[in-house]
Coordinates of C-alpha atoms and ligand atoms in Angstrom, one line a residue:
X6 CA 21.6 7.2 40.5
X7 CA 25.0 7.5 40.1
X8 CA 24.9 3.7 38.7
X9 CA 22.2 5.2 35.8
X10 CA 24.7 7.9 34.8
X11 CA 27.5 5.2 34.2
X12 CA 24.7 3.2 32.4
X13 CA 23.5 6.0 30.2
X14 CA 27.3 6.6 29.6
X15 CA 27.9 3.1 28.2
X16 CA 25.0 3.4 26.3
X17 CA 25.7 7.0 24.8
X18 CA 29.4 5.6 24.0
X19 CA 27.6 2.2 22.2
X20 CA 25.7 4.6 20.3
X21 CA 28.5 6.7 18.9
X22 CA 30.5 3.3 18.2
X23 CA 27.8 1.8 16.4
X24 CA 27.3 5.3 14.1
X25 CA 30.5 4.7 13.2
X26 CA 30.5 1.1 12.7
X27 CA 32.7 -0.3 9.6
X28 CA 31.0 -3.5 8.2
X29 CA 32.3 -5.6 5.6
X30 CA 30.5 -8.6 4.0
X31 CA 32.3 -11.4 2.4
X32 CA 32.0 -14.7 0.4
X33 CA 28.1 -14.7 -0.8
X34 CA 26.4 -14.1 -3.6
X35 CA 26.2 -10.1 -2.8
X36 CA 23.7 -8.6 -5.7
X37 CA 24.2 -4.7 -5.6
X38 CA 21.0 -4.6 -8.0
X39 CA 19.3 -6.8 -10.1
X40 CA 22.2 -7.5 -12.7
X41 CA 25.9 -6.8 -10.8
X42 CA 27.3 -9.1 -7.8
X43 CA 30.6 -8.1 -6.2
X44 CA 33.0 -10.1 -4.4
X45 CA 32.5 -8.1 -0.9
X46 CA 30.6 -5.2 0.4
X47 CA 31.6 -2.2 3.0
X48 CA 29.1 -0.2 4.6
X49 CA 30.1 2.6 6.9
X50 CA 27.9 4.4 9.2
X51 CA 24.2 4.2 6.9
X52 CA 25.9 4.1 3.4
X53 CA 27.4 2.0 0.6
X54 CA 31.5 2.7 1.2
X55 CA 32.9 0.8 -1.2
X56 CA 33.2 -3.0 -2.7
X57 CA 35.6 -5.2 -3.7
X58 CA 37.8 -3.8 -1.3
X59 CA 40.8 -5.3 0.1
X60 CA 39.7 -6.4 3.7
X61 CA 43.5 -6.1 5.2
X62 CA 43.1 -2.8 4.7
X63 CA 40.4 -2.2 7.2
X64 CA 41.2 -3.7 10.6
X65 CA 38.9 -2.1 12.9
X66 CA 35.8 -3.3 10.4
X67 CA 33.2 -5.7 11.6
X68 CA 34.0 -8.4 8.9
X69 CA 30.8 -10.6 8.1
X70 CA 31.8 -14.2 6.5
X71 CA 28.5 -14.6 4.4
X72 CA 29.3 -18.3 4.0
X73 CA 27.5 -18.8 0.7
X74 CA 24.3 -16.8 1.4
X75 CA 23.7 -14.2 -0.1
X76 CA 22.3 -10.2 -0.4
X77 CA 19.8 -8.4 -2.2
X78 CA 19.1 -4.5 -2.3
X79 CA 16.3 -4.0 0.2
X80 CA 12.7 -4.5 -1.1
X81 CA 9.9 -2.1 -1.1
X82 CA 6.1 -2.5 -1.3
X83 CA 5.1 0.5 -2.7
X84 CA 1.8 0.6 -1.9
X85 CA 0.1 -1.0 1.3
X86 CA -2.4 0.1 4.1
X87 CA -0.4 -1.4 6.9
X88 CA -1.4 1.6 9.7
X89 CA -5.4 1.4 9.0
X90 CA -5.3 -2.6 8.7
X91 CA -2.9 -2.9 12.0
X92 CA -5.2 -0.7 13.7
X93 CA -8.5 -2.5 13.0
X94 CA -7.3 -5.7 13.1
X95 CA -5.5 -4.9 16.8
X96 CA -8.8 -3.7 17.8
X97 CA -11.4 -5.6 15.7
X98 CA -12.5 -9.2 14.2
X99 CA -10.5 -10.6 11.7
X100 CA -13.2 -11.2 9.0
X101 CA -10.5 -12.1 6.3
X102 CA -11.7 -15.6 5.7
X103 CA -15.6 -14.8 5.3
X104 CA -17.1 -14.7 1.5
X105 CA -21.2 -14.3 0.8
X106 CA -21.9 -15.4 4.3
X107 CA -23.7 -12.8 6.6
X108 CA -24.3 -15.5 9.2
X109 CA -20.5 -15.8 9.2
X110 CA -20.3 -12.5 9.8
X111 CA -22.7 -12.5 12.4
X112 CA -21.0 -15.0 14.4
X113 CA -17.4 -13.6 14.2
X114 CA -19.2 -10.5 15.5
X115 CA -20.9 -12.4 18.1
X116 CA -17.9 -13.4 19.8
X117 CA -16.1 -10.6 19.8
X118 CA -19.2 -8.7 21.5
X119 CA -18.9 -11.2 24.5
X120 CA -15.5 -10.0 25.1
X121 CA -16.6 -6.2 24.6
X122 CA -18.3 -3.7 26.9
X123 CA -22.1 -2.9 26.2
X124 CA -22.1 0.1 24.0
X125 CA -18.5 -0.2 23.2
X126 CA -17.6 0.5 19.2
X127 CA -16.9 -2.9 17.2
X128 CA -14.6 -2.6 14.4
X129 CA -13.7 -5.1 11.9
X130 CA -12.0 -5.8 8.3
X131 CA -11.9 -8.3 5.8
X132 CA -15.0 -9.9 4.5
X133 CA -15.6 -10.4 1.1
X134 CA -18.9 -10.4 -1.0
X135 CA -19.1 -11.1 -4.7
X136 CA -21.9 -8.2 -5.1
X137 CA -22.4 -5.6 -2.4
X138 CA -25.6 -4.5 -3.8
X139 CA -27.1 -7.4 -2.6
X140 CA -26.8 -6.4 1.0
X141 CA -30.3 -6.4 2.4
X142 CA -32.5 -5.6 5.2
X143 CA -32.1 -8.7 6.2
X144 CA -29.4 -9.3 6.3
X145 CA -29.1 -6.1 8.4
X146 CA -31.1 -7.6 10.9
X147 CA -29.4 -10.9 11.2
X148 CA -25.9 -8.6 12.2
X149 CA -28.4 -6.6 14.3
X150 CA -29.6 -9.7 16.2
X151 CA -25.9 -10.0 17.6
X152 CA -25.0 -6.6 18.1
X153 CA -28.5 -4.3 19.5
X154 CA -26.4 -2.3 21.7
X155 CA -22.6 -1.8 20.0
X156 CA -21.9 0.2 17.4
X157 CA -20.4 -2.0 14.8
X158 CA -18.7 -0.9 11.5
X159 CA -16.6 -3.7 9.2
X160 CA -14.7 -3.0 6.1
X161 CA -14.4 -5.4 3.4
X162 CA -11.0 -7.0 2.3
X163 CA -11.0 -4.2 -0.5
X164 CA -11.5 -1.2 1.6
X165 CA -13.7 -0.1 -0.8
X166 CA -17.4 -1.3 0.9
X167 CA -18.4 -0.5 4.9
X168 CA -21.0 -2.2 7.0
X169 CA -22.9 -0.2 9.6
X170 CA -25.4 -1.8 12.0
X171 CA -28.3 0.1 13.1
X172 CA -26.4 0.9 16.5
X173 CA -23.7 2.2 14.2
X174 CA -26.0 4.4 11.9
X175 CA -27.6 5.9 15.0
X176 CA -24.1 6.4 16.4
X177 CA -23.2 8.3 13.3
X178 CA -26.7 10.2 13.3
X179 CA -27.1 8.7 9.8
X180 CA -31.2 8.1 9.1
X181 CA -32.9 7.1 5.7
X182 CA -33.7 10.8 5.2
X183 CA -30.7 12.5 6.1
X184 CA -28.2 10.6 4.4
X185 CA -26.9 11.5 1.1
X186 CA -24.4 9.6 -1.1
X187 CA -21.4 11.6 -1.7
X188 CA -20.2 12.0 -5.7
X189 CA -18.5 8.5 -6.3
X190 CA -20.6 7.0 -3.8
X191 CA -23.5 4.7 -3.6
X192 CA -25.4 2.9 -0.7
X193 CA -27.4 0.3 -0.9
X194 CA -31.5 0.8 0.3
X195 CA -34.6 -1.3 0.3
X196 CA -37.7 0.5 0.1
X197 CA -36.3 4.0 1.2
X198 CA -34.7 2.3 3.6
X199 CA -30.6 2.0 4.2
X200 CA -29.6 -1.4 4.7
X201 CA -26.0 -0.4 6.3
X202 CA -23.7 -0.8 3.1
X203 CA -21.8 2.4 2.1
X204 CA -19.7 1.7 -1.1
X205 CA -17.1 4.0 -2.2
X206 CA -17.1 7.5 -1.6
X207 CA -20.2 7.1 0.8
X208 CA -17.9 5.6 3.4
X209 CA -16.9 8.6 4.6
X210 CA -19.7 10.1 6.8
X211 CA -19.8 7.0 8.8
X212 CA -15.9 6.2 8.9
X213 CA -15.0 9.8 9.5
X214 CA -17.6 9.7 13.0
X215 CA -16.7 6.8 14.0
X216 CA -12.9 7.2 13.8
X217 CA -13.1 10.4 15.5
X218 CA -14.8 9.5 18.5
X219 CA -12.9 5.6 18.4
X220 CA -9.3 7.2 19.8
X221 CA -7.0 4.6 21.0
X222 CA -3.9 5.6 20.0
X223 CA -2.1 3.1 21.5
X224 CA -3.7 0.3 20.2
X225 CA -3.3 2.0 16.4
X226 CA 0.8 2.4 17.0
X227 CA 1.2 -1.3 18.2
X228 CA -1.3 -2.6 15.5
X229 CA 1.0 -0.7 12.8
X230 CA 4.3 -1.6 14.7
X231 CA 3.5 -5.5 14.6
X232 CA 2.8 -5.3 10.6
X233 CA 5.9 -3.5 10.2
X234 CA 8.1 -6.0 12.2
X235 CA 6.3 -8.5 9.9
X236 CA 7.1 -6.7 6.6
X237 CA 10.8 -6.6 7.7
X238 CA 11.1 -9.9 8.5
X239 CA 10.0 -11.0 4.8
X240 CA 13.2 -8.8 3.4
X241 CA 11.5 -5.4 2.7
X242 CA 13.2 -1.9 3.7
X243 CA 10.6 0.2 2.6
X244 CA 6.7 0.8 2.5
X245 CA 4.7 3.6 1.0
X246 CA 1.4 3.6 3.1
X247 CA -1.3 5.1 2.0
X248 CA -3.0 6.1 5.7
X249 CA -6.6 6.0 4.0
X250 CA -8.7 4.5 2.0
X251 CA -11.7 5.2 -0.9
X252 CA -14.3 7.2 1.7
X253 CA -11.7 7.8 4.9
X254 CA -8.3 9.3 5.9
X255 CA -6.9 7.7 9.0
X256 CA -4.0 10.0 9.3
X257 CA -1.4 9.3 11.8
X258 CA 2.2 10.0 10.5
X259 CA 3.3 10.6 14.1
X260 CA 3.1 7.1 15.2
X261 CA 6.0 6.2 12.2
X262 CA 7.9 9.4 13.8
X263 CA 7.4 8.2 17.4
X264 CA 8.7 4.4 16.7
X265 CA 11.7 5.9 14.9
X266 CA 12.5 8.1 17.8
X267 CA 11.9 4.6 19.9
X268 CA 14.1 3.0 17.7
X269 CA 11.3 0.5 17.4
X270 CA 10.9 1.3 13.4
X271 CA 12.3 -1.9 11.5
X272 CA 11.7 -0.2 8.1
X273 CA 11.8 3.1 6.1
X274 CA 7.8 4.5 5.8
X275 CA 6.8 6.8 3.2
X276 CA 3.4 8.0 3.9
X277 CA 0.6 9.4 1.8
X278 CA -2.1 12.2 2.7
X279 CA -5.6 11.1 1.5
X280 CA -7.2 13.5 -0.2
X281 CA -10.5 14.0 -2.5
X282 CA -10.4 17.3 -4.4
X283 CA -8.0 20.4 -5.1
X284 CA -8.2 21.6 -1.6
X285 CA -6.7 18.7 -0.2
X286 CA -3.8 19.3 -2.6
X287 CA -3.1 22.6 -0.7
X288 CA -3.0 21.0 2.8
X289 CA -1.1 17.8 1.7
X290 CA 1.5 20.5 0.6
X291 CA 1.3 22.0 3.7
X292 CA 2.9 18.3 5.4
X293 CA 6.1 18.5 3.7
X294 CA 9.5 19.4 5.2
X295 CA 9.1 16.7 8.1
X296 CA 11.1 14.0 7.1
X297 CA 13.4 12.1 9.0
X298 CA 16.1 9.8 7.7
X299 CA 13.5 6.8 7.9
X300 CA 10.2 8.6 7.8
X301 CA 9.6 10.4 4.8
X302 CA 6.8 12.0 3.1
X303 CA 5.4 10.9 -0.1
X304 CA 3.0 13.0 -1.2
X305 CA -1.2 13.3 -1.9
X306 CA -3.1 10.1 -2.6
X307 CA -6.3 10.3 -4.4
X308 CA -9.1 8.1 -5.8
X309 CA -9.8 8.7 -9.1
X310 CA -11.9 5.1 -9.6
X311 CA -13.3 2.8 -7.4
X312 CA -12.2 -0.9 -6.9
X313 CA -11.7 -3.8 -9.6
X314 CA -13.1 -6.3 -7.1
X315 CA -16.6 -4.5 -6.5
X316 CA -17.2 -4.1 -9.9
X317 CA -16.5 -0.2 -10.2
X318 CA -13.5 1.3 -12.0
X319 CA -14.3 3.6 -14.6
X320 CA -13.9 2.1 -17.9
X321 CA -14.9 3.3 -21.1
X322 CA -16.4 0.4 -21.9
X323 CA -20.0 -0.9 -20.3
X324 CA -19.8 -3.0 -17.6
X325 CA -21.8 -6.4 -17.7
X326 CA -23.9 -5.4 -14.6
X327 CA -24.5 -1.6 -16.8
X328 CA -22.8 1.4 -15.9
X329 CA -18.8 2.6 -16.4
X330 CA -18.3 2.1 -13.0
X331 CA -17.6 4.5 -10.5
X332 CA -15.6 8.0 -11.2
X333 CA -14.4 10.1 -8.4
X334 CA -13.2 12.7 -9.9
X335 CA -14.3 14.9 -13.2
X336 CA -12.3 15.9 -16.2
X337 CA -13.9 19.4 -16.0
X338 CA -15.9 22.0 -13.5
X339 CA -19.1 19.9 -14.5
X340 CA -19.7 19.1 -11.0
X341 CA -17.6 21.7 -9.1
X342 CA -14.1 23.1 -9.8
X343 CA -12.7 21.5 -6.9
X344 CA -13.3 17.8 -8.4
X345 CA -11.4 18.4 -11.9
X346 CA -8.7 16.5 -12.3
X347 CA -7.0 19.0 -14.3
X348 CA -7.2 21.4 -11.7
X349 CA -5.8 18.7 -8.8
X350 CA -2.9 17.7 -10.8
X351 CA -2.1 21.1 -12.3
X352 CA -2.2 22.5 -8.8
X353 CA 0.4 19.5 -6.9
X354 CA 2.8 20.5 -9.7
X355 CA 2.4 24.3 -8.8
X356 CA 2.8 22.9 -4.8
X357 CA 5.6 20.3 -5.8
X358 CA 3.8 17.2 -4.8
X359 CA 4.0 14.1 -5.8
X360 CA 0.8 12.4 -6.3
X361 CA -0.3 8.5 -5.9
X362 CA -3.5 7.6 -8.1
X363 CA -5.8 5.1 -7.8
X364 CA -7.0 4.3 -11.2
X365 CA -7.9 0.9 -12.4
X366 CA -10.1 1.4 -15.4
X367 CA -8.6 2.4 -18.6
X368 CA -10.8 5.8 -18.2
X369 CA -9.6 6.6 -15.0
X370 CA -5.9 6.0 -16.3
X371 CA -6.6 8.1 -19.5
X372 CA -8.4 11.2 -17.3
X373 CA -4.7 10.9 -15.1
X374 CA -2.7 11.3 -18.2
X375 CA -5.0 13.7 -19.8
X376 CA -4.8 16.4 -16.6
X377 CA -1.0 15.4 -16.6
X378 CA -0.8 16.3 -20.4
X379 CA -2.9 19.4 -19.8
X380 CA -0.2 20.2 -16.9
X381 CA 2.7 19.9 -19.2
X382 CA 0.9 22.2 -21.6
X383 CA 0.4 24.9 -18.8
X384 CA 4.2 24.6 -16.8
X385 CA 6.5 22.8 -19.5
X386 CA 7.2 20.0 -18.0
X387 CA 6.3 17.2 -15.3
X388 CA 8.7 17.7 -12.3
X389 CA 7.1 15.5 -9.6
X390 CA 6.8 12.0 -9.3
X391 CA 2.8 10.5 -10.5
X392 CA 2.1 7.2 -9.7
X393 CA -0.6 5.1 -11.0
X394 CA -1.7 2.4 -8.4
X395 CA -3.3 -1.0 -9.6
X396 CA -3.4 -0.1 -13.3
X397 CA -6.2 -3.2 -14.1
X398 CA -7.1 -1.8 -17.6
X399 CA -4.6 -0.2 -19.0
X400 CA -4.2 0.0 -23.0
X401 CA -1.3 0.0 -24.7
X402 CA -1.6 3.2 -25.9
X403 CA -1.6 4.2 -22.5
X404 CA 1.6 2.5 -21.8
X405 CA 3.2 4.1 -24.0
X406 CA 2.0 7.5 -22.8
X407 CA 3.3 6.5 -19.2
X408 CA 6.9 5.5 -20.9
X409 CA 7.4 8.6 -22.6
X410 CA 7.3 10.3 -19.3
X411 CA 10.4 8.5 -18.5
X412 CA 10.3 8.0 -14.7
X413 CA 8.1 11.0 -14.1
X414 CA 4.8 9.0 -14.4
X415 CA 5.2 5.3 -13.1
X416 CA 2.9 2.4 -12.1
X417 CA 3.0 0.4 -8.9
X418 CA 1.1 -3.3 -9.5
X419 CA 0.2 -6.1 -7.2
X420 CA 0.8 -9.2 -8.9
X421 CA -1.0 -11.2 -6.4
X422 CA -4.0 -9.6 -7.9
X423 CA -3.9 -12.1 -11.1
X424 CA -4.5 -14.6 -8.3
X425 CA -7.4 -13.2 -5.8
X426 CA -9.2 -10.9 -8.6
X427 CA -9.6 -13.8 -11.2
X428 CA -12.8 -14.3 -11.5
X429 CA -14.8 -11.3 -12.2
X430 CA -16.6 -12.3 -15.4
X431 CA -20.0 -10.9 -13.9
X432 CA -18.6 -7.5 -14.1
X433 CA -16.5 -7.3 -17.1
X434 CA -17.7 -10.3 -19.4
X435 CA -15.0 -10.3 -22.3
X436 CA -12.2 -7.6 -20.6
X437 CA -11.8 -9.7 -17.3
X438 CA -8.8 -11.7 -19.5
X439 CA -7.6 -8.1 -20.1
X440 CA -6.8 -7.2 -16.7
X441 CA -3.4 -6.8 -15.1
X442 CA -1.3 -7.4 -18.3
X443 CA 1.9 -6.4 -16.3
X444 CA 4.7 -8.1 -18.8
X445 CA 3.4 -5.8 -21.4
X446 CA 3.8 -2.9 -19.1
X447 CA 7.6 -4.2 -18.9
X448 CA 7.9 -4.3 -22.3
X449 CA 6.7 -1.2 -23.1
X450 CA 9.3 0.4 -21.2
X451 CA 6.9 1.3 -18.2
X452 CA 8.5 2.4 -14.8
X453 CA 6.4 -0.8 -12.8
X454 CA 7.1 -1.2 -9.2
X455 CA 5.3 -4.0 -6.9
X456 CA 3.4 -4.1 -4.1
X457 CA 0.8 -5.8 -2.1
X458 CA -1.7 -2.8 -1.3
X459 CA -2.2 -5.1 1.8
X460 CA -5.1 -5.9 3.3
X461 CA -6.6 -6.2 -0.1
X462 CA -3.8 -9.1 -1.1
X463 CA -4.3 -11.2 1.9
X464 CA -1.5 -11.8 4.7
X465 CA -0.4 -15.4 2.7
X466 CA 0.2 -13.3 -0.6
X467 CA 2.4 -10.3 0.7
X468 CA 6.0 -11.8 0.9
X469 CA 8.0 -10.8 -1.8
X470 CA 8.9 -14.7 -2.5
X471 CA 5.5 -15.4 -3.3
X472 CA 4.7 -12.4 -5.0
X473 CA 7.6 -13.4 -7.6
X474 CA 6.2 -17.2 -7.8
X475 CA 3.1 -15.5 -8.5
X476 CA 4.7 -13.1 -11.3
X477 CA 6.9 -16.1 -12.6
X478 CA 3.9 -18.3 -13.2
X479 CA 2.1 -16.2 -14.9
X480 CA -0.3 -16.7 -11.5
X481 CA -1.0 -19.9 -12.5
X482 CA -2.5 -19.0 -15.9
X483 CA -0.1 -18.0 -18.3
X484 CA -2.3 -17.8 -21.6
X485 CA -4.1 -15.0 -19.8
X486 CA -1.1 -13.5 -17.4
X487 CA 2.1 -13.6 -19.1
X488 CA 5.1 -14.6 -17.0
X489 CA 7.4 -12.7 -15.7
X490 CA 11.5 -13.1 -15.1
X491 CA 12.7 -13.0 -11.9
X492 CA 15.2 -10.0 -13.0
X493 CA 12.1 -8.2 -14.2
X494 CA 10.6 -8.8 -10.3
X495 CA 13.7 -8.2 -8.6
X496 CA 14.0 -4.9 -10.3
X497 CA 10.3 -4.2 -9.7
X498 CA 11.0 -4.4 -5.9
X499 CA 14.2 -2.7 -5.5
X500 CA 15.5 0.0 -7.9
X501 CA 12.0 0.3 -10.1
X502 CA 10.1 0.8 -6.8
X503 CA 12.5 3.4 -5.7
X504 CA 11.4 5.6 -8.8
X505 CA 7.7 5.0 -7.4
X506 CA 9.0 6.4 -4.2
X507 CA 10.8 9.0 -5.7
X508 CA 13.7 8.5 -3.5
X509 CA 17.2 8.2 -5.1
X510 CA 19.4 7.1 -2.4
X511 CA 17.6 3.9 -2.0
X512 CA 16.6 0.5 -4.6
X513 CA 19.7 -0.2 -5.2
X514 CA 23.3 -0.3 -3.5
X515 CA 25.9 1.1 -5.5
X516 CA 28.3 3.1 -3.7
X517 CA 26.8 6.0 -1.6
X518 CA 23.1 4.6 -1.5
X519 CA 21.8 4.3 1.7
X520 CA 22.7 0.6 3.1
X521 CA 19.4 -1.2 3.2
X522 CA 19.6 -4.6 2.4
X523 CA 18.3 -8.2 3.0
X524 CA 20.8 -11.6 3.7
X525 CA 19.2 -14.4 2.5
X526 CA 19.8 -18.1 2.7
X527 CA 19.9 -18.9 -0.6
X528 CA 19.8 -16.5 -3.9
X529 CA 16.5 -16.1 -5.7
X530 CA 17.7 -16.0 -8.9
X531 CA 17.9 -19.5 -10.4
X532 CA 15.0 -20.8 -8.9
X533 CA 11.8 -21.8 -10.5
X534 CA 8.2 -20.6 -9.7
X535 CA 7.5 -24.1 -7.8
X536 CA 10.8 -24.1 -5.8
X537 CA 9.8 -20.1 -5.0
X538 CA 6.1 -21.8 -3.7
X539 CA 7.9 -24.6 -2.0
X540 CA 11.4 -24.0 -0.6
X541 CA 11.6 -20.2 -0.8
X542 CA 14.7 -18.2 0.1
X543 CA 14.7 -17.5 3.8
X544 CA 15.1 -13.9 4.6
X545 CA 17.7 -13.9 7.9
X546 CA 18.3 -10.3 8.3
X547 CA 17.2 -7.2 7.1
X548 CA 19.3 -3.7 7.6
X549 CA 18.2 -0.2 6.8
X550 CA 20.3 2.4 6.8
X551 CA 23.1 0.3 7.9
X552 CA 21.8 -1.0 10.8
X553 CA 20.4 -3.8 11.4
X554 CA 16.7 -4.2 12.1
X555 CA 15.7 -7.7 11.7
Ligands
ZN614 ZN1 -4.3 0.4 -1.7

């Protein structure tokens, strides 16, 4: 016991040394924002203390010779799903490479079930279908054949479509007779029989039932941690984690707080509360006030429309396959006051809650802009941060309206989507080429943040360098997607993303800001899209709050 006390004493000392540490980085390409470089940067405790200091005046400082390497402000990913995806990947089947193939889903499922207990619930994520409405009883029978006794729940790559087998439907008490689609949802039926494909908001009941009975907090925590470690290794210092999808909420912020306490959290995590109506705004507002240094509550997240990849963004024009997409909320009280977006946005402002909106179609975007205008007229101004995520079909007029809010209303985009969602003419016909005009957003003065929306972006398209390459090459299709500059990419990942996060203490390395940065073997500037692809800068270290975490 005596020895143990000695040990903890030493650790205590080390901790206090660390927390008063002074570090000066010299001899590198040290960027303190997307434009400005300094000769050296002086870090004290968790903050940037000064630039271009006389190194000899700080004899106790740890001086790090960068030997020509570069420092950039920490990159942020302002829309991703590390918690849910880490959880499902850690316990379930990875279906990421499976496209339009029921037999492949079945074969991966068969392997998983061979190593599982009889009756155990099986989760999976990542499959993709060109047309989810085509999932039939025949497909269901193929899945059932390999999983007669195990409830199975598989989520597609977009998170907007959920598949159950027959045992899964039984497990969730879902029958042909009792199941009713939610507002903003749909489910496939053949001759009145459910085929197991639950789309958009109709996922809610199956997902809630399965997650409620699933448990495995420890596996959820390890899954999230693995992905966070990976994000840190790519130079990210901060994420916004949505902790939920269109039909369900996987609400486990305590995992992040616990990791921080255990000194195992390598990035800042800003978490959201997925909500579906006005009541959810009140619930979300109660979650404020628990912020720590690394773990912060962003605000509410609401789906205004369905997914682009599934053909369901809410648009003003009719899709090739009919309809105007799936709206999740309304612009009036017609289906109930609580689904009225005007009331939802007004309530969020009244309760000082930031909001993050899933908006892909022009009509969904307009619904949010109208609700903001309504709220502004009622309250005099907009004070919170309102983030529109994805914004596939953002019109030039809407860009102007957003820019006019001067940073209170912002967007987060996923340049990788230009690559992975490039073949959707079956839904959008002549409108496909209007999607994701990121350069025009920049040119209109919109605050544009960058994000991955992982796991919608596959794992090989989540590193900042790869995303920069996609942006700068116009996703390999510059006729359709105008190329972005490196400066725009860096600003999108750093200072503009700090506006999306609604935090002013991060985003650049000016004096007084948090010491969140990455050390790379060479600068991003000067590299072509091709060079970024072939030999991207390698992240050597990632620092958050003045502590080296990767
Ligand atoms: Zn998402």
